[in-house]
Short mmCIF file of C-alpha atoms in Angstrom, two decimals:
data_model
loop_
_atom_site.label_atom_id
_atom_site.label_comp_id
_atom_site.label_asym_id
_atom_site.label_seq_id
_atom_site.Cartn_x
_atom_site.Cartn_y
_atom_site.Cartn_z
CA MET A 21 44.60 -39.25 -14.54
CA LYS A 22 47.50 -41.36 -15.72
CA LEU A 23 47.00 -44.28 -18.12
CA GLY A 24 49.30 -47.03 -19.43
CA SER A 25 49.27 -50.42 -21.07
CA LEU A 26 50.72 -53.78 -19.97
CA LYS A 27 52.42 -56.20 -22.31
CA GLU A 28 49.52 -58.64 -22.27
CA GLY A 29 46.24 -59.20 -24.04
CA GLY A 30 47.47 -58.88 -27.62
CA ARG A 31 49.12 -56.31 -29.83
CA ASP A 32 47.24 -53.38 -28.29
CA GLY A 33 48.14 -54.30 -24.69
CA THR A 34 45.90 -54.09 -21.64
CA LEU A 35 44.75 -50.74 -20.30
CA VAL A 36 45.76 -49.84 -16.77
CA VAL A 37 45.15 -46.83 -14.53
CA VAL A 38 48.35 -45.71 -12.77
CA SER A 39 48.59 -43.82 -9.52
CA LYS A 40 49.85 -40.20 -9.46
CA ASP A 41 53.18 -41.24 -7.96
CA LEU A 42 53.58 -44.02 -10.52
CA THR A 43 53.94 -46.78 -7.94
CA ARG A 44 50.57 -48.65 -8.16
CA ALA A 45 48.28 -49.67 -10.98
CA VAL A 46 45.04 -51.48 -11.65
CA ARG A 47 43.65 -53.01 -14.83
CA ALA A 48 40.72 -51.13 -16.33
CA THR A 49 39.40 -53.86 -18.59
CA GLY A 50 35.95 -53.55 -17.12
CA ILE A 51 35.75 -50.11 -18.70
CA ALA A 52 37.87 -50.65 -21.89
CA PRO A 53 40.26 -53.45 -22.78
CA THR A 54 42.74 -51.15 -24.37
CA LEU A 55 43.56 -47.46 -24.44
CA GLN A 56 42.61 -47.29 -28.12
CA ARG A 57 39.12 -48.56 -27.24
CA ALA A 58 38.83 -46.04 -24.45
CA LEU A 59 39.72 -43.18 -26.82
CA GLU A 60 37.11 -44.28 -29.31
CA ASP A 61 34.46 -43.90 -26.57
CA TRP A 62 36.20 -41.14 -24.60
CA SER A 63 33.22 -39.19 -23.36
CA ASN A 64 31.84 -42.35 -21.70
CA ALA A 65 35.13 -44.02 -20.69
CA ALA A 66 37.03 -41.04 -19.32
CA PRO A 67 34.74 -40.34 -16.33
CA ARG A 68 34.79 -44.04 -15.34
CA LEU A 69 38.54 -44.21 -15.66
CA ASN A 70 38.88 -41.09 -13.60
CA GLY A 71 36.80 -42.70 -10.92
CA VAL A 72 39.27 -45.58 -10.78
CA TYR A 73 42.15 -43.09 -10.63
CA GLU A 74 40.60 -41.26 -7.73
CA ALA A 75 40.05 -44.52 -5.86
CA LEU A 76 43.67 -45.45 -6.38
CA GLN A 77 45.03 -42.22 -4.80
CA GLY A 78 46.08 -42.52 -1.14
CA SER A 79 44.30 -45.89 -0.92
CA THR A 80 45.68 -49.12 0.48
CA ALA A 81 42.85 -51.13 -1.06
CA GLU A 82 44.03 -54.42 -2.55
CA THR A 83 41.26 -54.35 -5.21
CA ILE A 84 39.26 -51.75 -7.12
CA ASN A 85 36.13 -52.76 -8.98
CA GLY A 86 37.17 -56.32 -8.41
CA GLU A 87 40.57 -55.89 -10.05
CA PRO A 88 43.78 -56.40 -8.03
CA VAL A 89 45.95 -53.41 -7.40
CA PHE A 90 49.64 -54.21 -8.16
CA ALA A 91 53.06 -52.59 -7.84
CA VAL A 92 54.24 -50.88 -11.05
CA ASP A 93 57.13 -52.42 -12.96
CA PHE A 94 57.75 -50.48 -16.17
CA THR A 95 59.63 -53.39 -17.73
CA GLN A 96 56.21 -55.01 -18.01
CA PHE A 97 54.66 -51.96 -19.68
CA ALA A 98 54.12 -51.64 -23.38
CA ALA A 99 53.82 -48.14 -24.91
CA PRO A 100 50.51 -46.66 -23.80
CA LEU A 101 49.41 -46.99 -27.41
CA PRO A 102 51.42 -50.03 -28.63
CA ARG A 103 50.20 -49.11 -32.10
CA ALA A 104 48.26 -46.13 -33.37
CA TYR A 105 46.23 -45.31 -36.43
CA GLU A 106 48.41 -42.25 -37.05
CA PHE A 107 51.54 -40.61 -35.70
CA VAL A 108 52.19 -37.21 -37.29
CA ASP A 109 55.20 -35.39 -36.06
CA GLY A 110 55.78 -31.65 -36.31
CA SER A 111 58.92 -29.51 -35.95
CA ALA A 112 57.49 -26.69 -33.88
CA TYR A 113 60.77 -25.46 -32.16
CA LEU A 114 62.25 -23.13 -34.75
CA PRO A 115 65.60 -22.62 -32.93
CA HIS A 116 66.30 -26.23 -33.83
CA VAL A 117 65.26 -25.73 -37.45
CA ALA A 118 67.16 -22.49 -37.78
CA ARG A 119 70.38 -23.85 -36.38
CA VAL A 120 70.38 -26.99 -38.51
CA ARG A 121 69.70 -24.92 -41.62
CA LYS A 122 72.35 -22.27 -40.74
CA ALA A 123 74.99 -25.01 -40.29
CA ARG A 124 74.52 -25.91 -43.94
CA GLY A 125 74.34 -22.27 -45.15
CA ALA A 126 70.57 -22.14 -45.63
CA GLU A 127 68.01 -19.61 -44.37
CA VAL A 128 64.68 -20.32 -42.73
CA PRO A 129 61.90 -19.69 -45.23
CA GLU A 130 59.31 -17.19 -44.07
CA SER A 131 56.55 -19.78 -44.52
CA PHE A 132 58.08 -21.84 -41.65
CA TYR A 133 56.84 -19.16 -39.23
CA THR A 134 53.21 -19.47 -40.37
CA ASP A 135 52.87 -22.98 -41.74
CA PRO A 136 54.03 -25.92 -39.54
CA LEU A 137 56.45 -28.54 -40.66
CA MET A 138 55.01 -32.04 -40.29
CA TYR A 139 55.50 -35.57 -41.63
CA GLN A 140 53.77 -38.95 -41.35
CA ALA A 141 55.81 -41.15 -38.91
CA VAL A 142 55.73 -44.91 -38.12
CA SER A 143 52.62 -45.76 -36.07
CA ALA A 144 52.25 -49.53 -36.65
CA GLY A 145 54.39 -50.22 -33.53
CA PHE A 146 56.03 -48.29 -30.73
CA TYR A 147 58.74 -49.45 -28.36
CA GLY A 148 57.76 -49.69 -24.71
CA PRO A 149 59.55 -47.41 -22.21
CA ARG A 150 62.19 -50.04 -21.37
CA ASP A 151 62.52 -51.77 -24.72
CA PRO A 152 65.88 -51.58 -26.54
CA VAL A 153 66.24 -49.53 -29.70
CA LEU A 154 67.13 -52.07 -32.40
CA VAL A 155 69.28 -50.88 -35.30
CA ALA A 156 71.14 -52.94 -37.90
CA ASP A 157 74.22 -50.77 -38.27
CA GLU A 158 75.85 -48.02 -36.23
CA ALA A 159 76.92 -46.38 -39.49
CA TYR A 160 73.24 -45.28 -39.94
CA GLY A 161 73.94 -42.45 -37.47
CA ILE A 162 71.71 -43.37 -34.52
CA ASP A 163 70.02 -40.41 -32.84
CA LEU A 164 67.31 -39.77 -30.28
CA GLU A 165 64.82 -36.94 -30.39
CA ALA A 166 63.11 -36.08 -27.08
CA GLU A 167 59.66 -34.64 -27.75
CA VAL A 168 56.30 -34.01 -26.21
CA VAL A 169 53.23 -35.63 -27.86
CA VAL A 170 49.45 -35.31 -27.53
CA VAL A 171 46.78 -37.86 -28.29
CA THR A 172 43.39 -36.95 -29.73
CA ASP A 173 39.94 -38.43 -29.87
CA ASP A 174 38.12 -38.15 -33.23
CA VAL A 175 38.97 -34.76 -34.89
CA PRO A 176 36.75 -33.59 -37.74
CA GLN A 177 38.32 -32.49 -40.99
CA GLY A 178 38.95 -28.76 -41.16
CA ALA A 179 38.86 -28.27 -37.33
CA THR A 180 40.13 -24.85 -36.29
CA PRO A 181 42.85 -24.59 -33.66
CA ALA A 182 40.18 -23.65 -31.04
CA GLN A 183 38.15 -26.74 -32.05
CA ALA A 184 41.24 -28.95 -32.19
CA ALA A 185 42.14 -28.03 -28.63
CA GLU A 186 38.94 -29.65 -27.39
CA HIS A 187 40.07 -32.92 -28.92
CA ILE A 188 43.38 -33.11 -27.13
CA GLN A 189 42.76 -35.80 -24.46
CA LEU A 190 46.25 -37.07 -23.43
CA VAL A 191 49.83 -35.81 -23.19
CA GLY A 192 53.02 -37.82 -23.09
CA LEU A 193 56.63 -38.07 -24.28
CA VAL A 194 58.33 -39.75 -27.21
CA ASN A 195 61.85 -40.77 -28.19
CA ASP A 196 61.50 -40.25 -31.89
CA VAL A 197 64.42 -42.31 -33.18
CA SER A 198 66.28 -40.99 -36.19
CA LEU A 199 68.98 -42.53 -38.43
CA ARG A 200 70.77 -39.34 -39.43
CA ASN A 201 73.13 -40.68 -41.97
CA LEU A 202 70.26 -42.03 -44.04
CA ILE A 203 68.29 -38.84 -44.00
CA PRO A 204 70.18 -36.73 -46.62
CA ASN A 205 69.84 -39.25 -49.45
CA GLU A 206 66.17 -39.92 -48.63
CA LEU A 207 65.25 -36.20 -48.60
CA ALA A 208 67.26 -35.63 -51.79
CA LYS A 209 64.72 -37.85 -53.56
CA GLY A 210 62.09 -35.22 -52.72
CA PHE A 211 59.62 -37.75 -51.30
CA GLY A 212 60.24 -37.62 -47.51
CA PHE A 213 61.40 -39.92 -44.72
CA LEU A 214 61.12 -43.72 -44.78
CA GLN A 215 64.09 -45.86 -43.81
CA SER A 216 65.62 -43.02 -41.80
CA LYS A 217 62.71 -42.85 -39.38
CA PRO A 218 62.18 -46.25 -37.63
CA ARG A 219 60.04 -47.07 -34.62
CA SER A 220 59.83 -44.63 -31.72
CA ALA A 221 59.35 -45.21 -28.01
CA LEU A 222 56.58 -43.72 -25.87
CA SER A 223 56.67 -42.74 -22.19
CA PRO A 224 55.37 -45.29 -19.64
CA VAL A 225 52.09 -43.36 -19.12
CA PHE A 226 50.08 -40.71 -20.88
CA VAL A 227 48.23 -38.15 -18.71
CA THR A 228 45.17 -36.01 -19.16
CA PRO A 229 45.88 -32.23 -19.51
CA ASP A 230 44.16 -31.46 -16.24
CA GLU A 231 46.64 -33.72 -14.46
CA LEU A 232 49.35 -31.23 -15.48
CA GLY A 233 47.79 -28.27 -13.69
CA GLU A 234 49.33 -24.86 -14.38
CA ALA A 235 52.11 -26.56 -16.46
CA TRP A 236 49.56 -27.00 -19.27
CA GLN A 237 48.80 -23.47 -20.61
CA GLY A 238 48.13 -22.21 -24.06
CA ASN A 239 48.09 -25.78 -25.36
CA LYS A 240 51.74 -26.07 -24.48
CA LEU A 241 53.55 -28.07 -21.71
CA HIS A 242 55.62 -25.64 -19.60
CA LEU A 243 58.13 -27.97 -18.08
CA ALA A 244 61.81 -28.91 -18.83
CA LEU A 245 62.43 -32.04 -20.88
CA LEU A 246 65.33 -33.80 -19.30
CA THR A 247 67.65 -36.12 -21.26
CA HIS A 248 70.60 -38.18 -19.98
CA ILE A 249 72.99 -40.14 -22.22
CA ASN A 250 74.93 -42.95 -20.50
CA GLY A 251 73.93 -41.49 -17.18
CA LYS A 252 75.29 -38.01 -18.04
CA TRP A 253 73.18 -34.84 -18.39
CA PHE A 254 72.61 -33.97 -22.07
CA GLY A 255 69.94 -31.35 -21.97
CA ALA A 256 66.86 -29.89 -20.29
CA PRO A 257 65.24 -27.35 -22.63
CA GLU A 258 61.95 -25.85 -21.61
CA ALA A 259 59.13 -27.33 -23.66
CA GLY A 260 56.93 -24.27 -23.26
CA VAL A 261 59.53 -21.84 -24.57
CA ASP A 262 60.35 -21.15 -28.25
CA MET A 263 57.55 -23.33 -29.50
CA GLN A 264 56.35 -21.55 -32.62
CA PHE A 265 53.13 -23.54 -32.97
CA ASP A 266 51.10 -24.88 -30.02
CA PHE A 267 49.50 -28.27 -30.04
CA SER A 268 46.07 -26.96 -31.09
CA GLN A 269 47.68 -25.49 -34.17
CA LEU A 270 49.57 -28.67 -34.90
CA VAL A 271 46.41 -30.86 -34.58
CA ALA A 272 44.47 -28.40 -36.81
CA HIS A 273 47.24 -28.48 -39.39
CA ALA A 274 47.13 -32.32 -39.44
CA ALA A 275 43.33 -32.18 -39.82
CA LYS A 276 43.20 -29.60 -42.60
CA THR A 277 42.30 -32.03 -45.33
CA ARG A 278 41.26 -35.20 -43.48
CA PRO A 279 39.65 -36.21 -40.19
CA LEU A 280 41.92 -37.67 -37.52
CA SER A 281 40.90 -40.95 -35.96
CA ALA A 282 40.74 -41.39 -32.19
CA GLY A 283 44.21 -42.40 -30.99
CA THR A 284 46.09 -40.13 -33.33
CA ILE A 285 49.43 -39.07 -31.89
CA VAL A 286 50.75 -35.59 -32.73
CA GLY A 287 54.36 -34.78 -31.92
CA SER A 288 55.97 -31.43 -31.16
CA GLY A 289 59.27 -32.13 -32.85
CA THR A 290 62.63 -31.95 -31.07
CA VAL A 291 62.39 -29.63 -28.06
CA ALA A 292 64.93 -26.85 -28.41
CA ASN A 293 65.58 -23.41 -27.00
CA GLU A 294 67.39 -20.36 -28.25
CA ASP A 295 69.47 -20.65 -25.04
CA THR A 296 71.93 -23.38 -25.96
CA SER A 297 73.18 -23.56 -22.29
CA ARG A 298 70.07 -25.65 -21.63
CA GLY A 299 71.54 -28.41 -23.71
CA ALA A 300 69.96 -30.41 -26.49
CA SER A 301 67.21 -32.99 -27.08
CA CYS A 302 69.03 -34.77 -29.96
CA PHE A 303 72.61 -35.34 -31.18
CA ALA A 304 71.93 -33.49 -34.43
CA GLU A 305 71.20 -30.36 -32.40
CA GLN A 306 74.39 -30.77 -30.34
CA ARG A 307 76.49 -31.40 -33.38
CA THR A 308 75.00 -28.30 -35.11
CA VAL A 309 75.85 -26.17 -32.12
CA GLU A 310 79.44 -27.48 -32.28
CA THR A 311 79.69 -26.95 -36.02
CA LEU A 312 78.53 -23.24 -35.70
CA ARG A 313 80.98 -22.75 -32.80
CA ASP A 314 83.99 -24.78 -33.89
CA GLY A 315 83.57 -25.36 -37.60
CA LYS A 316 82.91 -29.08 -37.23
CA PRO A 317 81.01 -31.47 -34.91
CA SER A 318 82.90 -33.30 -32.13
CA THR A 319 80.09 -35.39 -30.55
CA PRO A 320 79.44 -38.76 -32.34
CA PHE A 321 76.05 -40.32 -32.78
CA MET A 322 75.05 -43.20 -30.51
CA SER A 323 76.68 -46.59 -30.49
CA PHE A 324 75.51 -50.06 -29.57
CA GLY A 325 75.37 -50.27 -25.73
CA ASP A 326 74.70 -46.60 -25.22
CA THR A 327 71.72 -45.70 -23.04
CA VAL A 328 69.21 -42.81 -23.21
CA ARG A 329 66.85 -41.57 -20.47
CA ILE A 330 64.08 -39.05 -21.22
CA GLU A 331 61.87 -37.70 -18.42
CA MET A 332 59.90 -34.68 -17.37
CA ILE A 333 59.82 -33.60 -13.67
CA GLY A 334 56.80 -31.79 -12.36
CA ARG A 335 56.88 -28.68 -10.19
CA ASP A 336 56.37 -31.03 -7.21
CA GLY A 337 59.71 -32.71 -7.99
CA ALA A 338 58.11 -35.99 -9.13
CA SER A 339 58.25 -37.67 -12.48
CA VAL A 340 55.16 -36.81 -14.59
CA PHE A 341 55.15 -39.59 -17.18
CA GLY A 342 57.79 -41.90 -15.89
CA ALA A 343 61.05 -42.21 -17.80
CA ILE A 344 61.83 -43.60 -21.19
CA GLU A 345 65.01 -45.71 -20.54
CA GLN A 346 66.47 -47.46 -23.50
CA ARG A 347 69.59 -49.16 -24.66
CA ILE A 348 70.83 -49.08 -28.24
CA ALA A 349 71.20 -52.60 -29.50
CA LYS A 350 72.11 -54.38 -32.72
CA ALA A 351 69.01 -55.75 -34.57
#
């Protein structure tokens, strides 16, 4: 099934069930007022939400369970989880890590192949799929990062990867916004990201893994992640290729010393392939490829007025999650 949230009902939005073709939706407040509440009672809420989803498919009914069916307008959608208890973001695509480190003359430590990179990201608020990215200064080095995310129910502390896989309930996309020119000084302090990692944007809908069919295998999403900048193709790396750690391993890593609350979002990190002909999922990646090839980068970071579109097309040719479409704007 496919689930989203409307920009109504408070900070956590209003839960809606969305049709497979992303054209029709119905409020699910009779089951749970918000997606967060549904995840907290997932074993009870999920079958009921799936019943609504099935009723929505191929139906011309004007109401379902007494709620009106309406045409989807993603400008009215918040992020599926407008705020979350946790967003932990990995860096599971080692081609990206290796290239960035090579460009500055550093090797990839052996531990990176066995121990995932991960940091605690902003979760107190996410942009909706059509909201502008607000930045105070272009000099910050505005970048996108196109990634896949999963959402969990309650994960016990110390869960193994096999156990963690059972707690992955939803899959979606994120534009993990980065301010590249602020990162070096922050990391030089030895205490991690803060100002350089502002709010991110989530895809219009999240979907259950079974909705993905054969594209969801080995706890990875085997589809290309397509990015356009100002209407021009930027990249389409395969998300299921060159991913060193699958999502069960990433969730287990996050839960090693603490339980994860229902509604925790776990990110893959920037999707990248060894094959650079497939393009990039962030400007830092593109600039690194240029530096290794030409000795210096030639592509600038984003400016006010630039647009980004991130989407994943299924094997049926249809959009899976809907597109993240954003404009960079001055805060």
